[in-house]
Amino acid sequence: MTGAEGLAWFLVWATTDEPEPCVGTFLVPGDSPGIEITERWDQLGLRASGSHTVTFREVEVPYEQVIGLTPYGPAAEQDNRAGASLHLPLAALYLGVARAAQSFFHTFAHERVPANLGHPVARTERFRRTAGEIEVLLTAAEQLVFGGAARVDAGDHAHRPEQALGARVLADRHGVRAVELAVRLLGNPGLARGNPLERHFRDIQCGPVHAPQEDISLLAIGTKVLNP
């Protein structure tokens, strides 16, 4: 769970142990007795996010701190459309990673002067073409994500959940592609552990892993367009 050690509240999706189980969201205070945080987070990317394993052992939760209890079954399945707008900030976060990678790419291009060239690689057609493609990818994704977020903030009900899910899908695709292009052009230096671009490359891989993943989002979008 991301930021587990600093959370004031945990929102836990869980099933009750009644004869006829119900499913709902349990609001658990972060300082409740019985919460154990195990530092096992050692992933490819986002290593500094503190997304450790959280175990709840006989933690008491008052009934008034349980939200949306519903009988166990198909009706209790997660509605990816209902929380679609929440994925816009997540998409923006990973676009920030991609922009950081782009910034390093630009710095490298201006400072790198090969002996056989005599001037910065930023002046070469190859680097300029790639810089242009990276900019187009990120700008297009930002327009969808930030534009959608502005409409949600303004209470625009015409902005559909499918649009938010679609913005997240394209932001993930474009962000990953943009950083891959930068790494490819830098070559081996881009994969050196002491190079910030290597970290950005690892971090951006975590974007498409977040739920709902691309196949689930596309299924929700496709279901809606085929069944208006």
mmCIF file with all atom_site columns, C-alpha atoms in Angstrom:
data_model
loop_
_atom_site.group_PDB
_atom_site.id
_atom_site.type_symbol
_atom_site.label_atom_id
_atom_site.label_alt_id
_atom_site.label_comp_id
_atom_site.label_asym_id
_atom_site.label_entity_id
_atom_site.label_seq_id
_atom_site.pdbx_PDB_ins_code
_atom_site.Cartn_x
_atom_site.Cartn_y
_atom_site.Cartn_z
_atom_site.occupancy
_atom_site.B_iso_or_equiv
_atom_site.pdbx_formal_charge
_atom_site.auth_seq_id
_atom_site.auth_comp_id
_atom_site.auth_asym_id
_atom_site.auth_atom_id
_atom_site.pdbx_PDB_model_num
ATOM 1   C CA . MET A 1 1   ? 0.000   0.000   0.000   1.00 0.00 ? 1   MET A CA 1
ATOM 2   C CA . THR A 1 2   ? 1.552   3.268   -1.148  1.00 0.00 ? 2   THR A CA 1
ATOM 3   C CA . GLY A 1 3   ? 2.690   5.570   1.651   1.00 0.00 ? 3   GLY A CA 1
ATOM 4   C CA . ALA A 1 4   ? 1.521   3.045   4.251   1.00 0.00 ? 4   ALA A CA 1
ATOM 5   C CA . GLU A 1 5   ? 3.724   4.366   7.026   1.00 0.00 ? 5   GLU A CA 1
ATOM 6   C CA . GLY A 1 6   ? 2.338   7.894   6.802   1.00 0.00 ? 6   GLY A CA 1
ATOM 7   C CA . LEU A 1 7   ? -1.382  7.258   6.201   1.00 0.00 ? 7   LEU A CA 1
ATOM 8   C CA . ALA A 1 8   ? -3.944  8.584   8.667   1.00 0.00 ? 8   ALA A CA 1
ATOM 9   C CA . TRP A 1 9   ? -6.628  6.273   7.245   1.00 0.00 ? 9   TRP A CA 1
ATOM 10  C CA . PHE A 1 10  ? -6.709  3.001   5.337   1.00 0.00 ? 10  PHE A CA 1
ATOM 11  C CA . LEU A 1 11  ? -9.616  2.253   2.984   1.00 0.00 ? 11  LEU A CA 1
ATOM 12  C CA . VAL A 1 12  ? -9.843  -1.536  2.996   1.00 0.00 ? 12  VAL A CA 1
ATOM 13  C CA . TRP A 1 13  ? -12.034 -3.436  0.528   1.00 0.00 ? 13  TRP A CA 1
ATOM 14  C CA . ALA A 1 14  ? -13.081 -6.506  2.492   1.00 0.00 ? 14  ALA A CA 1
ATOM 15  C CA . THR A 1 15  ? -15.708 -9.211  2.984   1.00 0.00 ? 15  THR A CA 1
ATOM 16  C CA . THR A 1 16  ? -17.638 -9.762  6.206   1.00 0.00 ? 16  THR A CA 1
ATOM 17  C CA . ASP A 1 17  ? -17.752 -13.176 7.914   1.00 0.00 ? 17  ASP A CA 1
ATOM 18  C CA . GLU A 1 18  ? -21.550 -13.297 8.221   1.00 0.00 ? 18  GLU A CA 1
ATOM 19  C CA . PRO A 1 19  ? -23.492 -16.403 7.135   1.00 0.00 ? 19  PRO A CA 1
ATOM 20  C CA . GLU A 1 20  ? -24.410 -14.387 4.047   1.00 0.00 ? 20  GLU A CA 1
ATOM 21  C CA . PRO A 1 21  ? -21.234 -12.317 3.429   1.00 0.00 ? 21  PRO A CA 1
ATOM 22  C CA . CYS A 1 22  ? -21.274 -8.684  2.379   1.00 0.00 ? 22  CYS A CA 1
ATOM 23  C CA . VAL A 1 23  ? -18.562 -6.654  0.705   1.00 0.00 ? 23  VAL A CA 1
ATOM 24  C CA . GLY A 1 24  ? -17.702 -3.043  1.406   1.00 0.00 ? 24  GLY A CA 1
ATOM 25  C CA . THR A 1 25  ? -15.055 -0.433  2.181   1.00 0.00 ? 25  THR A CA 1
ATOM 26  C CA . PHE A 1 26  ? -13.804 -0.325  5.769   1.00 0.00 ? 26  PHE A CA 1
ATOM 27  C CA . LEU A 1 27  ? -12.348 2.998   7.002   1.00 0.00 ? 27  LEU A CA 1
ATOM 28  C CA . VAL A 1 28  ? -9.531  2.039   9.363   1.00 0.00 ? 28  VAL A CA 1
ATOM 29  C CA . PRO A 1 29  ? -7.607  4.709   11.349  1.00 0.00 ? 29  PRO A CA 1
ATOM 30  C CA . GLY A 1 30  ? -3.880  4.411   10.683  1.00 0.00 ? 30  GLY A CA 1
ATOM 31  C CA . ASP A 1 31  ? -3.058  4.241   14.412  1.00 0.00 ? 31  ASP A CA 1
ATOM 32  C CA . SER A 1 32  ? -5.462  1.368   15.182  1.00 0.00 ? 32  SER A CA 1
ATOM 33  C CA . PRO A 1 33  ? -4.069  -1.513  17.261  1.00 0.00 ? 33  PRO A CA 1
ATOM 34  C CA . GLY A 1 34  ? -3.443  -4.625  15.170  1.00 0.00 ? 34  GLY A CA 1
ATOM 35  C CA . ILE A 1 35  ? -1.995  -2.922  12.076  1.00 0.00 ? 35  ILE A CA 1
ATOM 36  C CA . GLU A 1 36  ? 1.374   -4.321  11.014  1.00 0.00 ? 36  GLU A CA 1
ATOM 37  C CA . ILE A 1 37  ? 3.491   -2.777  8.227   1.00 0.00 ? 37  ILE A CA 1
ATOM 38  C CA . THR A 1 38  ? 6.166   -5.034  6.745   1.00 0.00 ? 38  THR A CA 1
ATOM 39  C CA . GLU A 1 39  ? 8.831   -3.327  4.650   1.00 0.00 ? 39  GLU A CA 1
ATOM 40  C CA . ARG A 1 40  ? 8.974   -5.640  1.649   1.00 0.00 ? 40  ARG A CA 1
ATOM 41  C CA . TRP A 1 41  ? 8.659   -3.053  -1.116  1.00 0.00 ? 41  TRP A CA 1
ATOM 42  C CA . ASP A 1 42  ? 11.562  -3.658  -3.503  1.00 0.00 ? 42  ASP A CA 1
ATOM 43  C CA . GLN A 1 43  ? 10.065  -3.269  -6.951  1.00 0.00 ? 43  GLN A CA 1
ATOM 44  C CA . LEU A 1 44  ? 11.556  -2.309  -10.300 1.00 0.00 ? 44  LEU A CA 1
ATOM 45  C CA . GLY A 1 45  ? 10.306  1.272   -9.994  1.00 0.00 ? 45  GLY A CA 1
ATOM 46  C CA . LEU A 1 46  ? 8.841   3.718   -7.460  1.00 0.00 ? 46  LEU A CA 1
ATOM 47  C CA . ARG A 1 47  ? 11.131  2.304   -4.794  1.00 0.00 ? 47  ARG A CA 1
ATOM 48  C CA . ALA A 1 48  ? 10.813  5.461   -2.691  1.00 0.00 ? 48  ALA A CA 1
ATOM 49  C CA . SER A 1 49  ? 7.015   5.358   -2.523  1.00 0.00 ? 49  SER A CA 1
ATOM 50  C CA . GLY A 1 50  ? 6.913   3.256   0.672   1.00 0.00 ? 50  GLY A CA 1
ATOM 51  C CA . SER A 1 51  ? 4.354   0.841   -0.740  1.00 0.00 ? 51  SER A CA 1
ATOM 52  C CA . HIS A 1 52  ? 4.845   -1.793  1.910   1.00 0.00 ? 52  HIS A CA 1
ATOM 53  C CA . THR A 1 53  ? 2.745   -4.827  2.908   1.00 0.00 ? 53  THR A CA 1
ATOM 54  C CA . VAL A 1 54  ? 0.015   -4.018  5.448   1.00 0.00 ? 54  VAL A CA 1
ATOM 55  C CA . THR A 1 55  ? -1.524  -6.727  7.637   1.00 0.00 ? 55  THR A CA 1
ATOM 56  C CA . PHE A 1 56  ? -4.652  -6.197  9.747   1.00 0.00 ? 56  PHE A CA 1
ATOM 57  C CA . ARG A 1 57  ? -4.973  -8.524  12.764  1.00 0.00 ? 57  ARG A CA 1
ATOM 58  C CA . GLU A 1 58  ? -8.302  -8.312  14.607  1.00 0.00 ? 58  GLU A CA 1
ATOM 59  C CA . VAL A 1 59  ? -8.588  -4.573  14.003  1.00 0.00 ? 59  VAL A CA 1
ATOM 60  C CA . GLU A 1 60  ? -11.896 -3.217  15.318  1.00 0.00 ? 60  GLU A CA 1
ATOM 61  C CA . VAL A 1 61  ? -13.882 -1.034  12.911  1.00 0.00 ? 61  VAL A CA 1
ATOM 62  C CA . PRO A 1 62  ? -17.157 0.627   14.071  1.00 0.00 ? 62  PRO A CA 1
ATOM 63  C CA . TYR A 1 63  ? -20.164 -0.039  11.868  1.00 0.00 ? 63  TYR A CA 1
ATOM 64  C CA . GLU A 1 64  ? -20.469 3.672   11.008  1.00 0.00 ? 64  GLU A CA 1
ATOM 65  C CA . GLN A 1 65  ? -17.001 3.484   9.428   1.00 0.00 ? 65  GLN A CA 1
ATOM 66  C CA . VAL A 1 66  ? -18.074 0.917   6.840   1.00 0.00 ? 66  VAL A CA 1
ATOM 67  C CA . ILE A 1 67  ? -19.185 2.241   3.462   1.00 0.00 ? 67  ILE A CA 1
ATOM 68  C CA . GLY A 1 68  ? -21.239 0.660   0.708   1.00 0.00 ? 68  GLY A CA 1
ATOM 69  C CA . LEU A 1 69  ? -21.913 -2.770  2.198   1.00 0.00 ? 69  LEU A CA 1
ATOM 70  C CA . THR A 1 70  ? -23.613 -4.959  -0.362  1.00 0.00 ? 70  THR A CA 1
ATOM 71  C CA . PRO A 1 71  ? -24.317 -8.713  -0.563  1.00 0.00 ? 71  PRO A CA 1
ATOM 72  C CA . TYR A 1 72  ? -21.462 -10.776 -1.940  1.00 0.00 ? 72  TYR A CA 1
ATOM 73  C CA . GLY A 1 73  ? -21.885 -11.582 -5.632  1.00 0.00 ? 73  GLY A CA 1
ATOM 74  C CA . PRO A 1 74  ? -21.825 -9.990  -9.099  1.00 0.00 ? 74  PRO A CA 1
ATOM 75  C CA . ALA A 1 75  ? -23.423 -6.778  -7.811  1.00 0.00 ? 75  ALA A CA 1
ATOM 76  C CA . ALA A 1 76  ? -20.459 -6.294  -5.470  1.00 0.00 ? 76  ALA A CA 1
ATOM 77  C CA . GLU A 1 77  ? -17.852 -6.338  -8.234  1.00 0.00 ? 77  GLU A CA 1
ATOM 78  C CA . GLN A 1 78  ? -15.761 -3.207  -8.576  1.00 0.00 ? 78  GLN A CA 1
ATOM 79  C CA . ASP A 1 79  ? -17.284 -0.618  -10.892 1.00 0.00 ? 79  ASP A CA 1
ATOM 80  C CA . ASN A 1 80  ? -14.337 0.787   -12.825 1.00 0.00 ? 80  ASN A CA 1
ATOM 81  C CA . ARG A 1 81  ? -16.561 3.438   -14.389 1.00 0.00 ? 81  ARG A CA 1
ATOM 82  C CA . ALA A 1 82  ? -17.688 4.813   -11.013 1.00 0.00 ? 82  ALA A CA 1
ATOM 83  C CA . GLY A 1 83  ? -14.169 5.789   -9.961  1.00 0.00 ? 83  GLY A CA 1
ATOM 84  C CA . ALA A 1 84  ? -12.811 6.590   -13.404 1.00 0.00 ? 84  ALA A CA 1
ATOM 85  C CA . SER A 1 85  ? -12.077 10.254  -12.650 1.00 0.00 ? 85  SER A CA 1
ATOM 86  C CA . LEU A 1 86  ? -9.779  9.215   -9.798  1.00 0.00 ? 86  LEU A CA 1
ATOM 87  C CA . HIS A 1 87  ? -7.367  7.836   -12.379 1.00 0.00 ? 87  HIS A CA 1
ATOM 88  C CA . LEU A 1 88  ? -6.753  11.247  -13.939 1.00 0.00 ? 88  LEU A CA 1
ATOM 89  C CA . PRO A 1 89  ? -4.408  12.367  -11.100 1.00 0.00 ? 89  PRO A CA 1
ATOM 90  C CA . LEU A 1 90  ? -2.631  9.013   -11.359 1.00 0.00 ? 90  LEU A CA 1
ATOM 91  C CA . ALA A 1 91  ? -2.142  9.532   -15.080 1.00 0.00 ? 91  ALA A CA 1
ATOM 92  C CA . ALA A 1 92  ? -0.838  13.040  -14.385 1.00 0.00 ? 92  ALA A CA 1
ATOM 93  C CA . LEU A 1 93  ? 1.710   11.616  -11.944 1.00 0.00 ? 93  LEU A CA 1
ATOM 94  C CA . TYR A 1 94  ? 3.229   9.335   -14.558 1.00 0.00 ? 94  TYR A CA 1
ATOM 95  C CA . LEU A 1 95  ? 3.165   12.078  -17.161 1.00 0.00 ? 95  LEU A CA 1
ATOM 96  C CA . GLY A 1 96  ? 5.286   14.001  -14.663 1.00 0.00 ? 96  GLY A CA 1
ATOM 97  C CA . VAL A 1 97  ? 7.783   11.125  -14.705 1.00 0.00 ? 97  VAL A CA 1
ATOM 98  C CA . ALA A 1 98  ? 7.846   11.277  -18.497 1.00 0.00 ? 98  ALA A CA 1
ATOM 99  C CA . ARG A 1 99  ? 8.363   15.049  -18.464 1.00 0.00 ? 99  ARG A CA 1
ATOM 100 C CA . ALA A 1 100 ? 11.288  14.621  -16.057 1.00 0.00 ? 100 ALA A CA 1
ATOM 101 C CA . ALA A 1 101 ? 12.799  12.107  -18.467 1.00 0.00 ? 101 ALA A CA 1
ATOM 102 C CA . GLN A 1 102 ? 12.248  14.555  -21.322 1.00 0.00 ? 102 GLN A CA 1
ATOM 103 C CA . SER A 1 103 ? 13.993  17.313  -19.371 1.00 0.00 ? 103 SER A CA 1
ATOM 104 C CA . PHE A 1 104 ? 17.060  15.132  -18.844 1.00 0.00 ? 104 PHE A CA 1
ATOM 105 C CA . PHE A 1 105 ? 16.996  14.161  -22.515 1.00 0.00 ? 105 PHE A CA 1
ATOM 106 C CA . HIS A 1 106 ? 17.082  17.835  -23.507 1.00 0.00 ? 106 HIS A CA 1
ATOM 107 C CA . THR A 1 107 ? 19.963  18.572  -21.116 1.00 0.00 ? 107 THR A CA 1
ATOM 108 C CA . PHE A 1 108 ? 21.939  15.629  -22.460 1.00 0.00 ? 108 PHE A CA 1
ATOM 109 C CA . ALA A 1 109 ? 21.305  16.700  -26.036 1.00 0.00 ? 109 ALA A CA 1
ATOM 110 C CA . HIS A 1 110 ? 22.643  20.201  -25.405 1.00 0.00 ? 110 HIS A CA 1
ATOM 111 C CA . GLU A 1 111 ? 25.674  19.097  -23.384 1.00 0.00 ? 111 GLU A CA 1
ATOM 112 C CA . ARG A 1 112 ? 26.768  16.070  -25.406 1.00 0.00 ? 112 ARG A CA 1
ATOM 113 C CA . VAL A 1 113 ? 29.411  17.064  -27.962 1.00 0.00 ? 113 VAL A CA 1
ATOM 114 C CA . PRO A 1 114 ? 30.985  14.022  -29.687 1.00 0.00 ? 114 PRO A CA 1
ATOM 115 C CA . ALA A 1 115 ? 34.577  14.531  -30.763 1.00 0.00 ? 115 ALA A CA 1
ATOM 116 C CA . ASN A 1 116 ? 33.786  13.568  -34.348 1.00 0.00 ? 116 ASN A CA 1
ATOM 117 C CA . LEU A 1 117 ? 30.828  15.969  -34.526 1.00 0.00 ? 117 LEU A CA 1
ATOM 118 C CA . GLY A 1 118 ? 32.144  19.184  -33.016 1.00 0.00 ? 118 GLY A CA 1
ATOM 119 C CA . HIS A 1 119 ? 28.778  20.475  -31.819 1.00 0.00 ? 119 HIS A CA 1
ATOM 120 C CA . PRO A 1 120 ? 25.955  19.360  -29.458 1.00 0.00 ? 120 PRO A CA 1
ATOM 121 C CA . VAL A 1 121 ? 23.843  16.432  -30.627 1.00 0.00 ? 121 VAL A CA 1
ATOM 122 C CA . ALA A 1 122 ? 20.798  18.675  -30.091 1.00 0.00 ? 122 ALA A CA 1
ATOM 123 C CA . ARG A 1 123 ? 21.615  20.179  -33.473 1.00 0.00 ? 123 ARG A CA 1
ATOM 124 C CA . THR A 1 124 ? 21.378  16.851  -35.296 1.00 0.00 ? 124 THR A CA 1
ATOM 125 C CA . GLU A 1 125 ? 18.296  15.859  -37.235 1.00 0.00 ? 125 GLU A CA 1
ATOM 126 C CA . ARG A 1 126 ? 18.048  12.545  -35.391 1.00 0.00 ? 126 ARG A CA 1
ATOM 127 C CA . PHE A 1 127 ? 17.784  14.148  -31.947 1.00 0.00 ? 127 PHE A CA 1
ATOM 128 C CA . ARG A 1 128 ? 15.449  16.893  -33.108 1.00 0.00 ? 128 ARG A CA 1
ATOM 129 C CA . ARG A 1 129 ? 13.077  14.434  -34.731 1.00 0.00 ? 129 ARG A CA 1
ATOM 130 C CA . THR A 1 130 ? 12.935  12.309  -31.582 1.00 0.00 ? 130 THR A CA 1
ATOM 131 C CA . ALA A 1 131 ? 12.506  15.401  -29.398 1.00 0.00 ? 131 ALA A CA 1
ATOM 132 C CA . GLY A 1 132 ? 9.549   16.360  -31.556 1.00 0.00 ? 132 GLY A CA 1
ATOM 133 C CA . GLU A 1 133 ? 7.932   12.947  -31.274 1.00 0.00 ? 133 GLU A CA 1
ATOM 134 C CA . ILE A 1 134 ? 8.360   12.923  -27.496 1.00 0.00 ? 134 ILE A CA 1
ATOM 135 C CA . GLU A 1 135 ? 6.774   16.371  -27.234 1.00 0.00 ? 135 GLU A CA 1
ATOM 136 C CA . VAL A 1 136 ? 3.805   15.377  -29.396 1.00 0.00 ? 136 VAL A CA 1
ATOM 137 C CA . LEU A 1 137 ? 3.201   12.228  -27.329 1.00 0.00 ? 137 LEU A CA 1
ATOM 138 C CA . LEU A 1 138 ? 3.266   14.027  -23.984 1.00 0.00 ? 138 LEU A CA 1
ATOM 139 C CA . THR A 1 139 ? 1.361   17.122  -25.075 1.00 0.00 ? 139 THR A CA 1
ATOM 140 C CA . ALA A 1 140 ? -1.474  15.037  -26.520 1.00 0.00 ? 140 ALA A CA 1
ATOM 141 C CA . ALA A 1 141 ? -1.737  12.963  -23.345 1.00 0.00 ? 141 ALA A CA 1
ATOM 142 C CA . GLU A 1 142 ? -1.664  16.051  -21.124 1.00 0.00 ? 142 GLU A CA 1
ATOM 143 C CA . GLN A 1 143 ? -4.462  17.687  -23.080 1.00 0.00 ? 143 GLN A CA 1
ATOM 144 C CA . LEU A 1 144 ? -6.679  14.672  -22.466 1.00 0.00 ? 144 LEU A CA 1
ATOM 145 C CA . VAL A 1 145 ? -5.760  14.235  -18.806 1.00 0.00 ? 145 VAL A CA 1
ATOM 146 C CA . PHE A 1 146 ? -5.661  17.875  -17.693 1.00 0.00 ? 146 PHE A CA 1
ATOM 147 C CA . GLY A 1 147 ? -8.640  18.811  -19.837 1.00 0.00 ? 147 GLY A CA 1
ATOM 148 C CA . GLY A 1 148 ? -10.644 15.960  -18.352 1.00 0.00 ? 148 GLY A CA 1
ATOM 149 C CA . ALA A 1 149 ? -9.601  16.903  -14.818 1.00 0.00 ? 149 ALA A CA 1
ATOM 150 C CA . ALA A 1 150 ? -10.709 20.491  -15.399 1.00 0.00 ? 150 ALA A CA 1
ATOM 151 C CA . ARG A 1 151 ? -14.109 19.306  -16.574 1.00 0.00 ? 151 ARG A CA 1
ATOM 152 C CA . VAL A 1 152 ? -14.494 17.031  -13.551 1.00 0.00 ? 152 VAL A CA 1
ATOM 153 C CA . ASP A 1 153 ? -13.544 19.894  -11.209 1.00 0.00 ? 153 ASP A CA 1
ATOM 154 C CA . ALA A 1 154 ? -16.105 22.120  -12.928 1.00 0.00 ? 154 ALA A CA 1
ATOM 155 C CA . GLY A 1 155 ? -18.829 19.520  -12.442 1.00 0.00 ? 155 GLY A CA 1
ATOM 156 C CA . ASP A 1 156 ? -19.282 18.934  -16.152 1.00 0.00 ? 156 ASP A CA 1
ATOM 157 C CA . HIS A 1 157 ? -21.568 15.889  -16.268 1.00 0.00 ? 157 HIS A CA 1
ATOM 158 C CA . ALA A 1 158 ? -21.016 15.580  -20.005 1.00 0.00 ? 158 ALA A CA 1
ATOM 159 C CA . HIS A 1 159 ? -17.522 14.276  -19.268 1.00 0.00 ? 159 HIS A CA 1
ATOM 160 C CA . ARG A 1 160 ? -18.140 10.529  -19.252 1.00 0.00 ? 160 ARG A CA 1
ATOM 161 C CA . PRO A 1 161 ? -16.253 7.934   -17.182 1.00 0.00 ? 161 PRO A CA 1
ATOM 162 C CA . GLU A 1 162 ? -15.138 6.266   -20.410 1.00 0.00 ? 162 GLU A CA 1
ATOM 163 C CA . GLN A 1 163 ? -13.322 9.451   -21.385 1.00 0.00 ? 163 GLN A CA 1
ATOM 164 C CA . ALA A 1 164 ? -11.364 9.415   -18.124 1.00 0.00 ? 164 ALA A CA 1
ATOM 165 C CA . LEU A 1 165 ? -10.482 5.745   -18.580 1.00 0.00 ? 165 LEU A CA 1
ATOM 166 C CA . GLY A 1 166 ? -9.418  6.423   -22.154 1.00 0.00 ? 166 GLY A CA 1
ATOM 167 C CA . ALA A 1 167 ? -7.226  9.334   -21.065 1.00 0.00 ? 167 ALA A CA 1
ATOM 168 C CA . ARG A 1 168 ? -5.501  7.067   -18.576 1.00 0.00 ? 168 ARG A CA 1
ATOM 169 C CA . VAL A 1 169 ? -4.886  4.391   -21.239 1.00 0.00 ? 169 VAL A CA 1
ATOM 170 C CA . LEU A 1 170 ? -3.344  6.869   -23.664 1.00 0.00 ? 170 LEU A CA 1
ATOM 171 C CA . ALA A 1 171 ? -1.322  8.609   -20.947 1.00 0.00 ? 171 ALA A CA 1
ATOM 172 C CA . ASP A 1 172 ? 0.222   5.272   -19.973 1.00 0.00 ? 172 ASP A CA 1
ATOM 173 C CA . ARG A 1 173 ? 0.980   4.370   -23.574 1.00 0.00 ? 173 ARG A CA 1
ATOM 174 C CA . HIS A 1 174 ? 2.400   7.771   -24.471 1.00 0.00 ? 174 HIS A CA 1
ATOM 175 C CA . GLY A 1 175 ? 4.428   8.127   -21.284 1.00 0.00 ? 175 GLY A CA 1
ATOM 176 C CA . VAL A 1 176 ? 6.080   4.738   -21.662 1.00 0.00 ? 176 VAL A CA 1
ATOM 177 C CA . ARG A 1 177 ? 6.754   5.325   -25.352 1.00 0.00 ? 177 ARG A CA 1
ATOM 178 C CA . ALA A 1 178 ? 8.230   8.782   -24.775 1.00 0.00 ? 178 ALA A CA 1
ATOM 179 C CA . VAL A 1 179 ? 10.716  7.569   -22.155 1.00 0.00 ? 179 VAL A CA 1
ATOM 180 C CA . GLU A 1 180 ? 11.632  4.541   -24.276 1.00 0.00 ? 180 GLU A CA 1
ATOM 181 C CA . LEU A 1 181 ? 12.494  6.865   -27.167 1.00 0.00 ? 181 LEU A CA 1
ATOM 182 C CA . ALA A 1 182 ? 14.744  8.973   -24.952 1.00 0.00 ? 182 ALA A CA 1
ATOM 183 C CA . VAL A 1 183 ? 16.547  5.938   -23.546 1.00 0.00 ? 183 VAL A CA 1
ATOM 184 C CA . ARG A 1 184 ? 17.001  4.404   -26.987 1.00 0.00 ? 184 ARG A CA 1
ATOM 185 C CA . LEU A 1 185 ? 18.615  7.525   -28.383 1.00 0.00 ? 185 LEU A CA 1
ATOM 186 C CA . LEU A 1 186 ? 21.009  7.921   -25.456 1.00 0.00 ? 186 LEU A CA 1
ATOM 187 C CA . GLY A 1 187 ? 22.045  4.281   -25.743 1.00 0.00 ? 187 GLY A CA 1
ATOM 188 C CA . ASN A 1 188 ? 24.052  2.709   -22.919 1.00 0.00 ? 188 ASN A CA 1
ATOM 189 C CA . PRO A 1 189 ? 24.343  5.958   -20.895 1.00 0.00 ? 189 PRO A CA 1
ATOM 190 C CA . GLY A 1 190 ? 20.551  5.980   -20.602 1.00 0.00 ? 190 GLY A CA 1
ATOM 191 C CA . LEU A 1 191 ? 20.622  2.649   -18.764 1.00 0.00 ? 191 LEU A CA 1
ATOM 192 C CA . ALA A 1 192 ? 23.449  3.530   -16.355 1.00 0.00 ? 192 ALA A CA 1
ATOM 193 C CA . ARG A 1 193 ? 22.273  3.375   -12.737 1.00 0.00 ? 193 ARG A CA 1
ATOM 194 C CA . GLY A 1 194 ? 23.811  6.736   -11.956 1.00 0.00 ? 194 GLY A CA 1
ATOM 195 C CA . ASN A 1 195 ? 21.782  8.349   -14.724 1.00 0.00 ? 195 ASN A CA 1
ATOM 196 C CA . PRO A 1 196 ? 18.405  9.938   -13.760 1.00 0.00 ? 196 PRO A CA 1
ATOM 197 C CA . LEU A 1 197 ? 16.936  8.697   -17.029 1.00 0.00 ? 197 LEU A CA 1
ATOM 198 C CA . GLU A 1 198 ? 17.444  5.093   -15.885 1.00 0.00 ? 198 GLU A CA 1
ATOM 199 C CA . ARG A 1 199 ? 15.301  5.784   -12.817 1.00 0.00 ? 199 ARG A CA 1
ATOM 200 C CA . HIS A 1 200 ? 12.606  7.509   -14.888 1.00 0.00 ? 200 HIS A CA 1
ATOM 201 C CA . PHE A 1 201 ? 12.600  4.530   -17.240 1.00 0.00 ? 201 PHE A CA 1
ATOM 202 C CA . ARG A 1 202 ? 12.008  2.148   -14.318 1.00 0.00 ? 202 ARG A CA 1
ATOM 203 C CA . ASP A 1 203 ? 9.355   4.335   -12.705 1.00 0.00 ? 203 ASP A CA 1
ATOM 204 C CA . ILE A 1 204 ? 7.305   4.782   -15.887 1.00 0.00 ? 204 ILE A CA 1
ATOM 205 C CA . GLN A 1 205 ? 6.942   0.993   -16.187 1.00 0.00 ? 205 GLN A CA 1
ATOM 206 C CA . CYS A 1 206 ? 4.755   1.074   -13.063 1.00 0.00 ? 206 CYS A CA 1
ATOM 207 C CA . GLY A 1 207 ? 2.087   3.209   -14.751 1.00 0.00 ? 207 GLY A CA 1
ATOM 208 C CA . PRO A 1 208 ? 0.361   0.516   -16.848 1.00 0.00 ? 208 PRO A CA 1
ATOM 209 C CA . VAL A 1 209 ? 0.461   -1.906  -13.892 1.00 0.00 ? 209 VAL A CA 1
ATOM 210 C CA . HIS A 1 210 ? -1.971  0.133   -11.778 1.00 0.00 ? 210 HIS A CA 1
ATOM 211 C CA . ALA A 1 211 ? -5.556  -1.142  -11.738 1.00 0.00 ? 211 ALA A CA 1
ATOM 212 C CA . PRO A 1 212 ? -7.638  -0.998  -13.759 1.00 0.00 ? 212 PRO A CA 1
ATOM 213 C CA . GLN A 1 213 ? -5.109  -2.150  -16.327 1.00 0.00 ? 213 GLN A CA 1
ATOM 214 C CA . GLU A 1 214 ? -5.475  -1.385  -19.995 1.00 0.00 ? 214 GLU A CA 1
ATOM 215 C CA . ASP A 1 215 ? -7.460  -4.479  -20.967 1.00 0.00 ? 215 ASP A CA 1
ATOM 216 C CA . ILE A 1 216 ? -10.058 -3.823  -18.267 1.00 0.00 ? 216 ILE A CA 1
ATOM 217 C CA . SER A 1 217 ? -10.373 -0.157  -19.203 1.00 0.00 ? 217 SER A CA 1
ATOM 218 C CA . LEU A 1 218 ? -10.776 -0.992  -22.889 1.00 0.00 ? 218 LEU A CA 1
ATOM 219 C CA . LEU A 1 219 ? -13.409 -3.584  -22.014 1.00 0.00 ? 219 LEU A CA 1
ATOM 220 C CA . ALA A 1 220 ? -15.436 -0.984  -20.097 1.00 0.00 ? 220 ALA A CA 1
ATOM 221 C CA . ILE A 1 221 ? -15.080 1.533   -22.917 1.00 0.00 ? 221 ILE A CA 1
ATOM 222 C CA . GLY A 1 222 ? -15.942 -0.993  -25.611 1.00 0.00 ? 222 GLY A CA 1
ATOM 223 C CA . THR A 1 223 ? -18.941 -2.299  -23.689 1.00 0.00 ? 223 THR A CA 1
ATOM 224 C CA . LYS A 1 224 ? -20.321 1.233   -23.418 1.00 0.00 ? 224 LYS A CA 1
ATOM 225 C CA . VAL A 1 225 ? -19.874 2.163   -27.076 1.00 0.00 ? 225 VAL A CA 1
ATOM 226 C CA . LEU A 1 226 ? -21.426 -1.098  -28.277 1.00 0.00 ? 226 LEU A CA 1
ATOM 227 C CA . ASN A 1 227 ? -24.332 -0.846  -25.821 1.00 0.00 ? 227 ASN A CA 1
ATOM 228 C CA . PRO A 1 228 ? -25.262 2.867   -25.740 1.00 0.00 ? 228 PRO A CA 1
#
